[in-house]
Short mmCIF file of C-alpha atoms and ligand atoms in Angstrom, two decimals:
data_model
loop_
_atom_site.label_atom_id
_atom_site.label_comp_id
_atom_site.label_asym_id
_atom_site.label_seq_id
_atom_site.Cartn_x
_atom_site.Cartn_y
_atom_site.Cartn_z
CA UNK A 1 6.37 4.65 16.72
CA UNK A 2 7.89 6.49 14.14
CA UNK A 3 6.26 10.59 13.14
CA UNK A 4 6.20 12.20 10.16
CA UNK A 5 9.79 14.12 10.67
CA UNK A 6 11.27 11.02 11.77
CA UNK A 7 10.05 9.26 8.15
CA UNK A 8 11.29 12.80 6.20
CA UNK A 9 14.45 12.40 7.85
CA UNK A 10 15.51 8.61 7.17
CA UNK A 11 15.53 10.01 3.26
CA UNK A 12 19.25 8.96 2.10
CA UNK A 13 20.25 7.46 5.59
CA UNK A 14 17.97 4.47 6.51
CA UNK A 15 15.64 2.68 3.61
CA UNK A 16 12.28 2.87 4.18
CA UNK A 17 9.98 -0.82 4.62
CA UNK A 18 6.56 -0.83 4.28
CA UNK A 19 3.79 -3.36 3.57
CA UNK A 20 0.57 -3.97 3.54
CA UNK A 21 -2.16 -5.05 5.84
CA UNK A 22 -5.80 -6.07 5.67
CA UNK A 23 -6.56 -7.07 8.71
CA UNK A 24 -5.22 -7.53 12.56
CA UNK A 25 -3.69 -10.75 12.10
CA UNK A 26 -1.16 -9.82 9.50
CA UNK A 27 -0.65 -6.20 10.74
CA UNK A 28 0.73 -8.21 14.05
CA UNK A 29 3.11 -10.24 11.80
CA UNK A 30 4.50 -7.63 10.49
CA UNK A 31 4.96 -5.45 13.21
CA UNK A 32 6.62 -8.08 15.04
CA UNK A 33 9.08 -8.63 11.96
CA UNK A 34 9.86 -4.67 12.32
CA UNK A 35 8.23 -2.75 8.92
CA UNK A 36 8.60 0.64 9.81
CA UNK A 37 5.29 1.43 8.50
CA UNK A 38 2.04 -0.64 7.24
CA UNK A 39 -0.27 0.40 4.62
CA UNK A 40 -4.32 -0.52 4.34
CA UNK A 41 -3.88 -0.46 1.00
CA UNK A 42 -7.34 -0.10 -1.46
CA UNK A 43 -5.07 -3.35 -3.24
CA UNK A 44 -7.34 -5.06 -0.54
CA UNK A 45 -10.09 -5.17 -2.94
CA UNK A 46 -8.50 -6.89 -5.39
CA UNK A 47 -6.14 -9.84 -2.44
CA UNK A 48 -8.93 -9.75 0.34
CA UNK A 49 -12.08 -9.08 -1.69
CA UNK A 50 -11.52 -10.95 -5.04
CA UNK A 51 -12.47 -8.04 -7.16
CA UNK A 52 -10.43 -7.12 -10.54
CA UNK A 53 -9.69 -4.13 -10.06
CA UNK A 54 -9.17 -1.47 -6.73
CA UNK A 55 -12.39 0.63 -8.14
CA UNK A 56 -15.13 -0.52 -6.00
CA UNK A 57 -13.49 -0.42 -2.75
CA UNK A 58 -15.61 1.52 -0.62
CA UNK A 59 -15.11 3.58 2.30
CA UNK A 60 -16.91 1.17 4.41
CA UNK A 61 -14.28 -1.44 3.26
CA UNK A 62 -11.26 0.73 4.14
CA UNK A 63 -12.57 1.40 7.27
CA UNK A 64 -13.02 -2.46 8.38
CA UNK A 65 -9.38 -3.08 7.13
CA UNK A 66 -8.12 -0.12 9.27
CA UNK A 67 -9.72 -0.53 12.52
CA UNK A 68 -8.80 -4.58 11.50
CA UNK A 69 -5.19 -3.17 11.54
CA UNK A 70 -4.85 -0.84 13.84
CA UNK A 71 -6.56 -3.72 16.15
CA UNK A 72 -3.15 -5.58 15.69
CA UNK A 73 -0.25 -3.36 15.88
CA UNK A 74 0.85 -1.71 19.33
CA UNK A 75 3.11 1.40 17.75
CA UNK A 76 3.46 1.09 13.82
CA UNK A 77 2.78 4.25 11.99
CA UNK A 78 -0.08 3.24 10.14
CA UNK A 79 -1.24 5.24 6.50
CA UNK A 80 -4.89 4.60 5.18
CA UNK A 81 -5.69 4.43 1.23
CA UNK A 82 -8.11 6.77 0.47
CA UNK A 83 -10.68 4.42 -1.86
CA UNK A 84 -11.70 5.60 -5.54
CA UNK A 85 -13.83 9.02 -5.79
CA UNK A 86 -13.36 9.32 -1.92
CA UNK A 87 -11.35 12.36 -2.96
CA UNK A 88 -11.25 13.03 -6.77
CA UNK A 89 -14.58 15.39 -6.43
CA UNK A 90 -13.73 18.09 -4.26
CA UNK A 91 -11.98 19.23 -1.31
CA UNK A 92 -14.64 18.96 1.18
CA UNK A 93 -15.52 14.94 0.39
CA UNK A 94 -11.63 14.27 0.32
CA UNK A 95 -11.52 16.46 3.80
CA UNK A 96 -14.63 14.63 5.42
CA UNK A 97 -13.68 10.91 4.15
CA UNK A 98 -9.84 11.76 5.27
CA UNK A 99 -11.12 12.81 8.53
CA UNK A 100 -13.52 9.83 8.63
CA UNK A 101 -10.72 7.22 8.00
CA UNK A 102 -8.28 9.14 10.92
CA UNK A 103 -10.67 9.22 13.32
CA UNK A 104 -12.81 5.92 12.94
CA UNK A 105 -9.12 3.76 12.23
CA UNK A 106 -6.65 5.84 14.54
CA UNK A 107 -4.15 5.70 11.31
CA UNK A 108 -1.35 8.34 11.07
CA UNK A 109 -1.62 8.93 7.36
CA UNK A 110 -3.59 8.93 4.23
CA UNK A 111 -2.56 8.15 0.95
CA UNK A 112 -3.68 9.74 -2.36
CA UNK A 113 -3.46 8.77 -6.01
CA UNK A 114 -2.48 11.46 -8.26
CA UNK A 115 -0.74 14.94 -9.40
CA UNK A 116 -1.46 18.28 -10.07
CA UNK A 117 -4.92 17.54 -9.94
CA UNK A 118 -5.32 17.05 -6.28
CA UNK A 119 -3.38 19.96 -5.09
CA UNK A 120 -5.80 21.48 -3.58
CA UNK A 121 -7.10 18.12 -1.43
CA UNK A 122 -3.30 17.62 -0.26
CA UNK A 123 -3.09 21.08 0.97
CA UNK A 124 -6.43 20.99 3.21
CA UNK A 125 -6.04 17.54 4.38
CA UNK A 126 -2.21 18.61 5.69
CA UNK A 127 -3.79 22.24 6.83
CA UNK A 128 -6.53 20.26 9.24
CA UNK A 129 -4.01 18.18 10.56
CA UNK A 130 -3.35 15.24 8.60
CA UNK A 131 -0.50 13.55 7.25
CA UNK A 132 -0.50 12.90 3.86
CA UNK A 133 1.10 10.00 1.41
CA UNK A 134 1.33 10.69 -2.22
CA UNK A 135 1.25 8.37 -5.17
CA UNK A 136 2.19 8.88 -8.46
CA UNK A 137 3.84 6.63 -11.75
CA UNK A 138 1.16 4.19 -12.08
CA UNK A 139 -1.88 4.88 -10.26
CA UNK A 140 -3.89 1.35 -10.08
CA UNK A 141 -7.29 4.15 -9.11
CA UNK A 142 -6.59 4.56 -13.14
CA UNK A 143 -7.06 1.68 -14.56
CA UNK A 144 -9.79 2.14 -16.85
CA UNK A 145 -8.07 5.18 -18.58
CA UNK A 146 -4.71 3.06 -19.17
CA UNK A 147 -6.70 0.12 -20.12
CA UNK A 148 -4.17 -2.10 -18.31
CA UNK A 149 -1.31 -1.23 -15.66
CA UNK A 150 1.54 0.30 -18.32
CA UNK A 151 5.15 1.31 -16.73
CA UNK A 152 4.93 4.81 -16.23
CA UNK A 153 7.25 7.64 -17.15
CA UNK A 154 9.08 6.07 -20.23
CA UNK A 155 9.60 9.09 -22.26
CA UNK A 156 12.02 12.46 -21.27
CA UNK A 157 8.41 14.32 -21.19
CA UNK A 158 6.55 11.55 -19.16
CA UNK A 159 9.69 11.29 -16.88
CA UNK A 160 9.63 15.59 -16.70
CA UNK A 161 6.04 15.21 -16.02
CA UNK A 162 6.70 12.64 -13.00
CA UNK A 163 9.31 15.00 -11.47
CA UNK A 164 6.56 18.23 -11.73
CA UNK A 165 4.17 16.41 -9.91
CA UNK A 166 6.50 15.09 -7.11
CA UNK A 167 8.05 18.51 -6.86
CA UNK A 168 4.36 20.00 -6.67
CA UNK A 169 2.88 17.42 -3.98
CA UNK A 170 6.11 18.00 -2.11
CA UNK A 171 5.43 21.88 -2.09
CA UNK A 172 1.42 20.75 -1.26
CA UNK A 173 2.62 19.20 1.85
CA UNK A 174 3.31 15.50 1.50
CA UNK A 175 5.80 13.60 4.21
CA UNK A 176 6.45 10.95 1.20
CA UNK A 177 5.37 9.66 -2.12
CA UNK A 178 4.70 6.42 -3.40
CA UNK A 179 6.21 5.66 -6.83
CA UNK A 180 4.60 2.89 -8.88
CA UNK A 181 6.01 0.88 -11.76
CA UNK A 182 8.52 3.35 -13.70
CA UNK A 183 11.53 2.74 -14.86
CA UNK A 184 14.62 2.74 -12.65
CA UNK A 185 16.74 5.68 -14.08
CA UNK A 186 13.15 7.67 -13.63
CA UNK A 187 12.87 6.86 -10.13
CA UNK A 188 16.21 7.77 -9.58
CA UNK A 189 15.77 11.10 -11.04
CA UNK A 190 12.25 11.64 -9.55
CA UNK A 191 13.43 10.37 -5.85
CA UNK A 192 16.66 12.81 -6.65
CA UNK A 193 14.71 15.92 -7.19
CA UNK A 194 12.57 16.40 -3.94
CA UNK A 195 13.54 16.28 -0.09
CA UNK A 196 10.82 13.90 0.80
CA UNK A 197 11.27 9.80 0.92
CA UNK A 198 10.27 8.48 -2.37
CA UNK A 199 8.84 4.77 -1.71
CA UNK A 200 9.16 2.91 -4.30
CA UNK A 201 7.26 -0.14 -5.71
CA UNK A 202 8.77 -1.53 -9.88
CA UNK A 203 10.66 1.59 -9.38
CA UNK A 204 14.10 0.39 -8.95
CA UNK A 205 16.38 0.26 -6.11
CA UNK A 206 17.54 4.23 -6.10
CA UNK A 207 14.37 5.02 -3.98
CA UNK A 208 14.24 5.68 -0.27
CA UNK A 209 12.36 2.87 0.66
CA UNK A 210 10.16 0.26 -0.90
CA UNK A 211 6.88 -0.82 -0.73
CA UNK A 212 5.30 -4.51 -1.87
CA UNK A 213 2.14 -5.83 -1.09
CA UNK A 214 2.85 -8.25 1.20
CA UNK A 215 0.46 -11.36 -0.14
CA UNK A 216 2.60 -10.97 -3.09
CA UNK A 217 5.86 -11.28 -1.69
CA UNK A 218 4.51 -14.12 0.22
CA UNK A 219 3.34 -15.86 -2.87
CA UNK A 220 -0.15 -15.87 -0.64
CA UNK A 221 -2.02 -14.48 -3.71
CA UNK A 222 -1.89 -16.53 -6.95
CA UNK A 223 -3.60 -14.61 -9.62
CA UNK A 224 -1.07 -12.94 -11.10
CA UNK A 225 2.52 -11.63 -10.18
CA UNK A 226 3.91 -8.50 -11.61
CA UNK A 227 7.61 -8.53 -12.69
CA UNK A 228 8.56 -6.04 -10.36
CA UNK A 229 7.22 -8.86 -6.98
CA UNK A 230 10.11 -10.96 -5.34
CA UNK A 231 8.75 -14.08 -3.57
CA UNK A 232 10.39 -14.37 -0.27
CA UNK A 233 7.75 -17.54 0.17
CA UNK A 234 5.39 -19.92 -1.49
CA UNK A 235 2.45 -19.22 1.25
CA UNK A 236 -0.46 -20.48 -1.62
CA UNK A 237 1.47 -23.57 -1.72
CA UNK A 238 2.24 -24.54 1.85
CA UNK A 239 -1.52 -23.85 2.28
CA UNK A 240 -2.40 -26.43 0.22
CA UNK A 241 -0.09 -28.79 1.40
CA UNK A 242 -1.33 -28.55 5.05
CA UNK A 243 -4.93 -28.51 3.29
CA UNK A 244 -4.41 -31.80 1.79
CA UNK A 245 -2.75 -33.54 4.75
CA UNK A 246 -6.23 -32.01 7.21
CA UNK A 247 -8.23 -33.42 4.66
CA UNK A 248 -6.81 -37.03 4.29
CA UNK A 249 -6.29 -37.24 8.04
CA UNK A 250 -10.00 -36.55 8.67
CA UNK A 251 -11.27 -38.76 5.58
CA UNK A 252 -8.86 -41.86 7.17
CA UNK A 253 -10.03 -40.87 10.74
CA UNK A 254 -6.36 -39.93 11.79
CA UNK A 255 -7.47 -36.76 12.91
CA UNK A 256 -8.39 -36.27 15.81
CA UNK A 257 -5.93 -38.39 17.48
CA UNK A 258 -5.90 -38.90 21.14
CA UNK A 259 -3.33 -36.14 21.82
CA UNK A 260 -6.21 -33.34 20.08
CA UNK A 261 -9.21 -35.41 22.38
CA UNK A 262 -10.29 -35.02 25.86
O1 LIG B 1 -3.11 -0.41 -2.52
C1 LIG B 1 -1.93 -0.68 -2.29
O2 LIG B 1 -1.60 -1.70 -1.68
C2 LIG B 1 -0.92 0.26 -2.74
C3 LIG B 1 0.50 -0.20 -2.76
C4 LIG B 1 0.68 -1.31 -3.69
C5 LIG B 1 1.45 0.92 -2.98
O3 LIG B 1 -1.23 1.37 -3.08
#
């Protein structure tokens, strides 16, 4: 399994793969298919759960996904989402729900949304021992103050902005940063301007690694697919294919045939 210095070090030698899990079936998958790290992502609420948005996901929920995961993987470095207003309030709740979510899953990491603002969680999570993820560029956690999911760091002060804050979660202690939906030359000069990985998802291909969600780049999950999302497979619709042919067989009485009968 990979550690935190081995992760810092593959910056500008080895890109970084991640993507995400729910749940132990999947995290097997992908371990077997060689990610170098998986991530319970809080997106679970929105593929697993059918909810709009990540905000309700509870700590309860990330819990289930990450003992789910960890369930399934043998040696995959394995970084929890920290759910909305786990952290945002104070030190101590983002210290006890970190601790909660290390202990309970048997993760590696944590990951945050956010900048300056949660300085002061980054450094005591990484003081009491545990690895931290940033995330910055769009922060999904957001939503309701962007009214949407906008690309991020358009202007010169937005992009200046971006670089601050992954120059400042750097300094706080961070072994990478995520980097959501901004546009390429921003990445660039964000994932440029500190010595940790910068993991990249609609951020371009200058970053040190990417990260998808992987029912996405499955084409498992059908409810929308943002522009930045390649579709290595059409999952949803092989599904239904193999649906439809169960479903026939059984109405017709092909299924069970004597080779599935005792
Ligand atoms: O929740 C999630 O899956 C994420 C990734 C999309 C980066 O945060």
């Amino acid at each position: 399994m990979l550690n935190v210095s081995q992760i810092i070090s593959m910056k500008s030698k080895k890109k970084i793969v991640i993507l995400t899990a729910y749940d132990s079936l999947m995290a097997s998958l992908l371990e077997a298919s060689g990610v170098d790290i998986i991530l319970v992502g809080d997106s679970a609420g929105m593929i697993f759960a059918g909810h709009d948005t990540t905000i309700p996901v509870t700590m309860e929920d990330m819990l289930y996904h990450g003992k789910a995961v960890k369930r399934g993987t043998k040696d995959t470095f394995i970084v929890m989402d920290m759910p909305f207003m786990s952290y945002q309030a104070s030190v101590e709740e983002a210290l006890k729900n970190a601790g909660r979510l290390m202990k309970d899953t048997q993760a590696n990491a944590v990951k945050l949304e956010g900048g300056e603002e949660i300085i002061p969680q980054i450094k005591a999570l990484v003081k009491a021992g545990i690895p931290v993820m940033g995330h910055i560029g769009l922060q999904p956690q957001s939503v309701n103050i962007y009214g949407g999911y906008p690309v991020q760091g358009e202007s010169e002060k937005e992009k200046n902005e971006l670089i601050k804050s992954a120059k400042l979660l750097q300094e706080a202690g961070v072994f990478a940063i995520v980097l959501e939906k901004t546009k390429k030359e921003t990445a660039k000069a964000i994932t440029k301007s500190v010595r940790v990985p910068v993991i990249g998802i609609g951020a371009g291909k200058d970053c040190d690694g990417q990260v998808l969600v992987t029912q996405d780049m499955l084409g498992f999950f059908e409810k929308f697919s943002p522009k930045f999302v390649k579709k290595y497979e059409n999952i949803a619709r092989k599904i239904k294919k193999a649906v439809k042919t169960y479903a026939l067989e059984v109405r017709t009485g092909k299924f069970p045939g004597n080779k599935n009968s005792f």
